[in-house]
PDB file of C-alpha atoms and ligand atoms in Angstrom:
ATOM      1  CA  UNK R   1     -65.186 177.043  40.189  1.00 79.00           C
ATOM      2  CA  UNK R   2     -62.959 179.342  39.046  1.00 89.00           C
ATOM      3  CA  UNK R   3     -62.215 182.882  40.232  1.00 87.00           C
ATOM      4  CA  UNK R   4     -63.243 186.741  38.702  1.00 93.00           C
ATOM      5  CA  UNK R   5     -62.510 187.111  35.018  1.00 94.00           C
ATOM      6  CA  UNK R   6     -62.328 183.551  33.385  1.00 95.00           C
ATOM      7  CA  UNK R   7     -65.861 182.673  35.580  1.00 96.00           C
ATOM      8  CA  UNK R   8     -67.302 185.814  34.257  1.00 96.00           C
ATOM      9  CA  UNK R   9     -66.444 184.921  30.842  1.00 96.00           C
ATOM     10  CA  UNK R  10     -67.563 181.295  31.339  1.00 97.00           C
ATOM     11  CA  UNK R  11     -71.240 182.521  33.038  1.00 96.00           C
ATOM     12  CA  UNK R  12     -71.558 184.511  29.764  1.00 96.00           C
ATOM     13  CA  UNK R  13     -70.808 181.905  27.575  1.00 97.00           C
ATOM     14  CA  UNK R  14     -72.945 179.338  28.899  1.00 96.00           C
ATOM     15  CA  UNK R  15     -75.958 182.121  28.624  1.00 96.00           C
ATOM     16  CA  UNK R  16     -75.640 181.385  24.767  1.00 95.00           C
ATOM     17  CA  UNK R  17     -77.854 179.436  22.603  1.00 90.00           C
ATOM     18  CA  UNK R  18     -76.353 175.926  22.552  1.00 92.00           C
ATOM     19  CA  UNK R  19     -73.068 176.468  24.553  1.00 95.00           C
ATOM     20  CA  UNK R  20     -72.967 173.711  27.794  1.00 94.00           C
ATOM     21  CA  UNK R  21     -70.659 173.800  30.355  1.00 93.00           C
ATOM     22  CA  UNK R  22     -67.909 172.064  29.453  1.00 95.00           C
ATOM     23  CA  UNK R  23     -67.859 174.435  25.940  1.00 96.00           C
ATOM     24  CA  UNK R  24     -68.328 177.094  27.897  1.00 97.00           C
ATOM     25  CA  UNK R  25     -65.062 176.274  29.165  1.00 96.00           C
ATOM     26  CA  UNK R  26     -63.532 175.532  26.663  1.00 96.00           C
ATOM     27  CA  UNK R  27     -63.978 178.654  24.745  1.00 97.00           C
ATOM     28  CA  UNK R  28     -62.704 180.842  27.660  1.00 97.00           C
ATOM     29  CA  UNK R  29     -59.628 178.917  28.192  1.00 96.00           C
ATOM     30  CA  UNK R  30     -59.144 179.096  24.266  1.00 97.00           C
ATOM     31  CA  UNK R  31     -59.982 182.795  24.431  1.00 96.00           C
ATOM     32  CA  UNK R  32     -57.335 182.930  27.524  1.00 95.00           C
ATOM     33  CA  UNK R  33     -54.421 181.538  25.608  1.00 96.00           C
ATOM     34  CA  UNK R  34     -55.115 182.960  22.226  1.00 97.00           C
ATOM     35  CA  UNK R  35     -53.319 185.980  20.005  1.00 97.00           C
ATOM     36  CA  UNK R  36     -54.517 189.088  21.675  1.00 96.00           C
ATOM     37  CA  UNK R  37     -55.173 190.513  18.351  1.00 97.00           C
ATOM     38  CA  UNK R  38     -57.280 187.792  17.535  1.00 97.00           C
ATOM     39  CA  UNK R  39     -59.481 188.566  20.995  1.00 97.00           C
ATOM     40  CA  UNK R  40     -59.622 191.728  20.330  1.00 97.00           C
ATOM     41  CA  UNK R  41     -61.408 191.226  16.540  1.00 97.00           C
ATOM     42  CA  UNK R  42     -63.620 188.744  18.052  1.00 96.00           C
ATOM     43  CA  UNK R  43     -64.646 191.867  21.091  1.00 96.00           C
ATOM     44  CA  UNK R  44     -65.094 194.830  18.171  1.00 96.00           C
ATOM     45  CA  UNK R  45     -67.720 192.244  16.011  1.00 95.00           C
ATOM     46  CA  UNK R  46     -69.315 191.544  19.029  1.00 95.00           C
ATOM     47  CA  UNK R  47     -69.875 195.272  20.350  1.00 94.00           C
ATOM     48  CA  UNK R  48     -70.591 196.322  16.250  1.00 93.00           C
ATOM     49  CA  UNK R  49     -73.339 193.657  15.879  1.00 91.00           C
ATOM     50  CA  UNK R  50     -75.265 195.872  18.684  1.00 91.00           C
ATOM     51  CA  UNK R  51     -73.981 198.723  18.123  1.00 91.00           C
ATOM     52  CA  UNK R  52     -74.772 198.571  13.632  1.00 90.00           C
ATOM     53  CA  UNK R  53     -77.022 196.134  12.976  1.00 90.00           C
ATOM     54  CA  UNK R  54     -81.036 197.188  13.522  1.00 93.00           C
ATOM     55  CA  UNK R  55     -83.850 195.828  11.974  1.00 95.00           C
ATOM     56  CA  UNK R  56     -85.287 196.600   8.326  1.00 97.00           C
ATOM     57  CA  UNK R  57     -87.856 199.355   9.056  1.00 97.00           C
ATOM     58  CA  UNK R  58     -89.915 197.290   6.140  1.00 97.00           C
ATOM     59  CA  UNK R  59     -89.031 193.944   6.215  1.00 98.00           C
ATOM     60  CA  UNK R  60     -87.662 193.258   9.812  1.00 98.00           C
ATOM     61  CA  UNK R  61     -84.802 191.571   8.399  1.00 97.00           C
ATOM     62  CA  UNK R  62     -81.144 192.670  10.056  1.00 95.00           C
ATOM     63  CA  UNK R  63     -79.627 195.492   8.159  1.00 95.00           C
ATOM     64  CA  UNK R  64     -76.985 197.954   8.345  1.00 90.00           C
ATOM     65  CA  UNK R  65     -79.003 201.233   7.657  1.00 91.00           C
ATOM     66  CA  UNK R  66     -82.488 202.111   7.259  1.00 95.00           C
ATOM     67  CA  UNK R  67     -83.181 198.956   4.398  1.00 96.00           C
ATOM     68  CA  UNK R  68     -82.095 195.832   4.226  1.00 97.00           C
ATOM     69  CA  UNK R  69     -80.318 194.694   1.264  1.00 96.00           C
ATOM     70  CA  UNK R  70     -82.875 192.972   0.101  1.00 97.00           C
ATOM     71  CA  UNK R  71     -85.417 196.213   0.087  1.00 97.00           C
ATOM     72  CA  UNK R  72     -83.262 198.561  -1.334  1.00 97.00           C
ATOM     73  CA  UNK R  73     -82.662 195.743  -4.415  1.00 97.00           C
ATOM     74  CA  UNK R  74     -84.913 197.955  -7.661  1.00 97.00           C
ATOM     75  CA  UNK R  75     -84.617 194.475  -9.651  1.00 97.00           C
ATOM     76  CA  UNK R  76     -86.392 192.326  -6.893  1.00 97.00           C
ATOM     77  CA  UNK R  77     -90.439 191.887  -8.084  1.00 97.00           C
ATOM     78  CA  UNK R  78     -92.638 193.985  -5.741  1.00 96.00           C
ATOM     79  CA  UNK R  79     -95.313 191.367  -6.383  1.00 97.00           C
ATOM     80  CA  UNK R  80     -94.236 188.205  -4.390  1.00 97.00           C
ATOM     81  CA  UNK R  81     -93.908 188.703  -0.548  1.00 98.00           C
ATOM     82  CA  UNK R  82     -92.694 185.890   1.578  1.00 98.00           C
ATOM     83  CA  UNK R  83     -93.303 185.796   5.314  1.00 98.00           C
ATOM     84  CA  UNK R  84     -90.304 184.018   7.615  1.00 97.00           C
ATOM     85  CA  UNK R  85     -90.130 183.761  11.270  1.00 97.00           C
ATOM     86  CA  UNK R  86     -86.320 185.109  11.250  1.00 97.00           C
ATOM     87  CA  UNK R  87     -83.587 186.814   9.965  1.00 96.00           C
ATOM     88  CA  UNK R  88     -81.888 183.256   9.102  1.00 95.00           C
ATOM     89  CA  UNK R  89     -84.729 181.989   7.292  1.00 95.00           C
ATOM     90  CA  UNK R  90     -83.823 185.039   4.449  1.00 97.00           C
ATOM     91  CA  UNK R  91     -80.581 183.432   4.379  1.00 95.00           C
ATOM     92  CA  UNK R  92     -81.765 180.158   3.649  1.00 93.00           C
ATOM     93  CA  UNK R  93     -84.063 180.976   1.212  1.00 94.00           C
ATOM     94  CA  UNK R  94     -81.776 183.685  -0.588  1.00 95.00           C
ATOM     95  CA  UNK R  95     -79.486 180.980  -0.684  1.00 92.00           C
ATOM     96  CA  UNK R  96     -81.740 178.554  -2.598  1.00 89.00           C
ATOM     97  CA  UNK R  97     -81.412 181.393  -5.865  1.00 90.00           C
ATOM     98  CA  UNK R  98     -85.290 180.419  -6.335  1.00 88.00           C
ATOM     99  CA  UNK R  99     -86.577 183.418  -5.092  1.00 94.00           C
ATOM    100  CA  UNK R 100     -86.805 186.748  -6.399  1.00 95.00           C
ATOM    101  CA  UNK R 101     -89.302 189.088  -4.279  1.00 97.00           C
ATOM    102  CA  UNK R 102     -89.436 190.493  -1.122  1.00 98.00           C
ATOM    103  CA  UNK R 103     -89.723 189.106   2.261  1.00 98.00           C
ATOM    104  CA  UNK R 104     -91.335 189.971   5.800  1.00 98.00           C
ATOM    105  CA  UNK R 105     -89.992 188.818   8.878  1.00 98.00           C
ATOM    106  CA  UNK R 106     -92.234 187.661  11.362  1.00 98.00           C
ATOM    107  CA  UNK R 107     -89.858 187.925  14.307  1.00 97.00           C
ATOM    108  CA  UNK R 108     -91.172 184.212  15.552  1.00 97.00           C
ATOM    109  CA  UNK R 109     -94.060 182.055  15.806  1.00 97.00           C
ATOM    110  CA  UNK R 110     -97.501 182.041  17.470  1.00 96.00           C
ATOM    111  CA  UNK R 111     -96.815 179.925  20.427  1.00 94.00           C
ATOM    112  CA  UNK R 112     -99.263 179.674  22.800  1.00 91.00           C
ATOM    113  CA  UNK R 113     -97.201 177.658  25.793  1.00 91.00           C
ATOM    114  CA  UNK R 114     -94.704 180.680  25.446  1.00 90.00           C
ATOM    115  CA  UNK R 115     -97.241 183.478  25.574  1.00 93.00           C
ATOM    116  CA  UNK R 116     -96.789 184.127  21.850  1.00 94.00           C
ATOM    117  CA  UNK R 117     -99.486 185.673  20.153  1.00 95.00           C
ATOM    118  CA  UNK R 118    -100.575 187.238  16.503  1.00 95.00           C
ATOM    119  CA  UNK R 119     -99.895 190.728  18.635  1.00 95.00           C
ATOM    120  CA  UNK R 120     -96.170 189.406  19.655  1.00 96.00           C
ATOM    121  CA  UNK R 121     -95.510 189.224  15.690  1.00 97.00           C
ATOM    122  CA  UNK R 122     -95.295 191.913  12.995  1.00 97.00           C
ATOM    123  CA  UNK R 123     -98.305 190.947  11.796  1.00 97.00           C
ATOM    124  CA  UNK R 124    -100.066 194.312  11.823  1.00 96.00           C
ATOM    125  CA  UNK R 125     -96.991 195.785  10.192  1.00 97.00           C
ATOM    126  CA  UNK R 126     -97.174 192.876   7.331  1.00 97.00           C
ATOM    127  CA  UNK R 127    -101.293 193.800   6.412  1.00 97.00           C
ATOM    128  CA  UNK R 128    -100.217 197.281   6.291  1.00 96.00           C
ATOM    129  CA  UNK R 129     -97.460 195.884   3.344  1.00 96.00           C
ATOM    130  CA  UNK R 130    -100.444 194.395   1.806  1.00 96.00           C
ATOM    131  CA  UNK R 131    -102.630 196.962   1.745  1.00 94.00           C
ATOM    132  CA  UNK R 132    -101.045 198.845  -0.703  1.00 92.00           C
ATOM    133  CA  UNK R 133    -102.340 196.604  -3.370  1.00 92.00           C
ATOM    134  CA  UNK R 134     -98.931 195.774  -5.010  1.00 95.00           C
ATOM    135  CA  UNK R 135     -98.345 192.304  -3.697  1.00 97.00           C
ATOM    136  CA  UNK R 136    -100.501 189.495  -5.727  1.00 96.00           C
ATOM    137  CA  UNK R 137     -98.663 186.190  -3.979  1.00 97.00           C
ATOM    138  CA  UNK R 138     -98.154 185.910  -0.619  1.00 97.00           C
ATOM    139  CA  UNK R 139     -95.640 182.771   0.356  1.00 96.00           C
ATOM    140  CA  UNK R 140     -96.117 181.644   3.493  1.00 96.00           C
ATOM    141  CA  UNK R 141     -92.370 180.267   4.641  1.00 95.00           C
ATOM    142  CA  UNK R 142     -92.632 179.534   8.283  1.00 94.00           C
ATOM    143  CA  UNK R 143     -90.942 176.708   9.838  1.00 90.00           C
ATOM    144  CA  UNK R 144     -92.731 172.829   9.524  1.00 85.00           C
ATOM    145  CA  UNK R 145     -93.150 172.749  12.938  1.00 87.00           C
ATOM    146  CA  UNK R 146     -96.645 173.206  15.644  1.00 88.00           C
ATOM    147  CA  UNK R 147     -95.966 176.470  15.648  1.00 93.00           C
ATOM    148  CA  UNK R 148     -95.091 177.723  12.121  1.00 92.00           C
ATOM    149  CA  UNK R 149     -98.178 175.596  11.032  1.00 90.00           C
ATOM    150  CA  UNK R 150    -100.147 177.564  13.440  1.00 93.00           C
ATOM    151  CA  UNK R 151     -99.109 180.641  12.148  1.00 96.00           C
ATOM    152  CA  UNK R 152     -99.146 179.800   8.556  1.00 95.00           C
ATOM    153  CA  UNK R 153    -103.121 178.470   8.863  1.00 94.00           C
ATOM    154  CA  UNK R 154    -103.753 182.014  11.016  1.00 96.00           C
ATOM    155  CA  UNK R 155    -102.111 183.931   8.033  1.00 97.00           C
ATOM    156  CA  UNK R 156    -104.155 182.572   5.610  1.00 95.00           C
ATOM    157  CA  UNK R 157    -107.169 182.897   6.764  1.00 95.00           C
ATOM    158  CA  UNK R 158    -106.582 186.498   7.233  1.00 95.00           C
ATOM    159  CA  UNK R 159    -104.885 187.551   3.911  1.00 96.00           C
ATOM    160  CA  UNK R 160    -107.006 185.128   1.350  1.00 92.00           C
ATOM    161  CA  UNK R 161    -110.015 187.705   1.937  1.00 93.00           C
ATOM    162  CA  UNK R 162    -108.093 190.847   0.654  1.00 94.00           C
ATOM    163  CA  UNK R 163    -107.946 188.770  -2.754  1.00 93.00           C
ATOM    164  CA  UNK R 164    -104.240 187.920  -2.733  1.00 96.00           C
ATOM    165  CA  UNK R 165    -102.566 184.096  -3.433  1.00 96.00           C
ATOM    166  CA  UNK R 166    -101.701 182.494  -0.612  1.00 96.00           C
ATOM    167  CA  UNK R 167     -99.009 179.512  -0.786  1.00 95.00           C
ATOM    168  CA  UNK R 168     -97.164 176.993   1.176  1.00 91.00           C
ATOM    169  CA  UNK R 169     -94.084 175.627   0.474  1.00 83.00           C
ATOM    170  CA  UNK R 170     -94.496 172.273  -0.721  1.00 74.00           C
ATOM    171  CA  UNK R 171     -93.536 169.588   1.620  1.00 65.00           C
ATOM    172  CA  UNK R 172     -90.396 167.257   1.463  1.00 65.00           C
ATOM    173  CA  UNK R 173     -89.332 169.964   4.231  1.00 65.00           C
ATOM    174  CA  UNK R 174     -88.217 167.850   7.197  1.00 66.00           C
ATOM    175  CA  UNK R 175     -91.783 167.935   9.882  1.00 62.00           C
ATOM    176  CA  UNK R 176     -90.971 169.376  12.770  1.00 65.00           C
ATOM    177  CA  UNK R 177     -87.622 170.841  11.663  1.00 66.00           C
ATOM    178  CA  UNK R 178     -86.252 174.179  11.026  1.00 75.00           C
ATOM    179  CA  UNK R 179     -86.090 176.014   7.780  1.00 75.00           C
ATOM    180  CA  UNK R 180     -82.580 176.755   8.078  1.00 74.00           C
ATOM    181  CA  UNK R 181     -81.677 173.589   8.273  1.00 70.00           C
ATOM    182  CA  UNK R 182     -83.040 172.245   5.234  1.00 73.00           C
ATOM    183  CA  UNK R 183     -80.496 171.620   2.615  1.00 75.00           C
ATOM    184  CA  UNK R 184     -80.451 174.249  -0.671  1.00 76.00           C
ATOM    185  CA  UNK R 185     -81.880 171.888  -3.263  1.00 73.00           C
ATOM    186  CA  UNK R 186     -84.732 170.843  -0.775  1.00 76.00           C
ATOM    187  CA  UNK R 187     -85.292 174.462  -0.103  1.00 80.00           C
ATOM    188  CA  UNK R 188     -85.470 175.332  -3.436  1.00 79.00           C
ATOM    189  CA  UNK R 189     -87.694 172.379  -4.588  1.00 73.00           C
ATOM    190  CA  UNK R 190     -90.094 173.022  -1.653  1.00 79.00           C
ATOM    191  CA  UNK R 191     -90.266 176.627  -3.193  1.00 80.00           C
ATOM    192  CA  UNK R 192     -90.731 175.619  -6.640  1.00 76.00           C
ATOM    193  CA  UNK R 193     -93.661 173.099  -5.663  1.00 77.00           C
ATOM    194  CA  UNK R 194     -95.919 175.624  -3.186  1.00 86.00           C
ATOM    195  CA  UNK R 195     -99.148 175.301  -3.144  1.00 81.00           C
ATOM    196  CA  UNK R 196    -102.162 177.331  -2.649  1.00 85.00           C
ATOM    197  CA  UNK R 197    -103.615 177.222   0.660  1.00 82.00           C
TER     198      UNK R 197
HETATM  199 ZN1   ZN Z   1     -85.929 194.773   4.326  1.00 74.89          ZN
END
């Protein structure tokens, strides 16, 4: 194709999630032409994302020092966990307004075709949360999908013996979707309506 540099840069950008070929392309030839400056910005956020931005030593959510922003929040209720796949899905759901507790991040989904276990997941690190006695609902927020289904159904029959609620958000979620996807008010509504499971 093309030679050194600009095929570098295209191999690397068609490594991404949901770059093809032709954007691939695209982007480096927009990249080639465009305001140094502007290249440069886009270089220093990409080498600070790696070199700043860790994990929540509570929550597994990203954050910029040992807490997330969400953790080191005194006014957020101690009492209400809710367990996400990813990072995003905090987003999504902080963006709703609905919800004012804490979260755990799963880092992903039991997925058996992918090798994905309950030992891939923080799982042990979320019954440790639990065990301190201080959360009385746990909201189980994975994605409507096989897999966050899976892992929702596994969670529950796990955590409803230690005597804490379990919920699901209600559905009106779009089956087989992603969380992050879903719009704010259906978010929020599926929030508003969980269930016990
Ligand atoms: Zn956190």
């Amino acid at each position: 194709m093309y030679e050194g540099a600009i095929q570098d840069l295209i191999d690397e950008l068609g490594r991404l999630p949901g770059v093809g070929p032709k954007s691939a392309q695209r982007i480096a030839f927009h990249v080639l032409s465009a305001d140094p400056a502007d290249v440069n910005r886009l270089a220093t956020a990409l080498r600070k994302v790696k070199d700043l931005v860790r994990f929540c030593t509570t929550c597994f959510n990203v954050a910029e020092s040992e807490q997330c922003r969400v953790c080191r929040d005194p006014r957020r209720s101690n009492e209400v966990l809710c367990v996400v796949e990813e990072p995003k899905d905090v987003v999504a759901i902080e963006r709703t307004g609905e919800f004012r507790g804490r979260y755990h991040v799963l880092g992903g989904a039991i997925n058996p075709l992918e090798g994905i276990g309950p030992d891939n997941l923080r799982i042990r690190e979320l019954l440790v949360r639990l065990g301190t006695g201080e959360v009385r609902e746990l909201i189980l927020a994975t994605d409507p999908n096989t897999e966050g289904e899976a892992t929702a159904t596994y969670l529950a029959l796990l955590v409803k013996p230690m005597g804490i609620a379990v919920t699901r958000l209600a559905s009106g979620l779009p089956v087989g979707g992603d969380l992050e996807y879903a719009d704010e008010i259906t978010l929020g509504r599926a929030f508003e309506g969980r269930r016990a499971v």
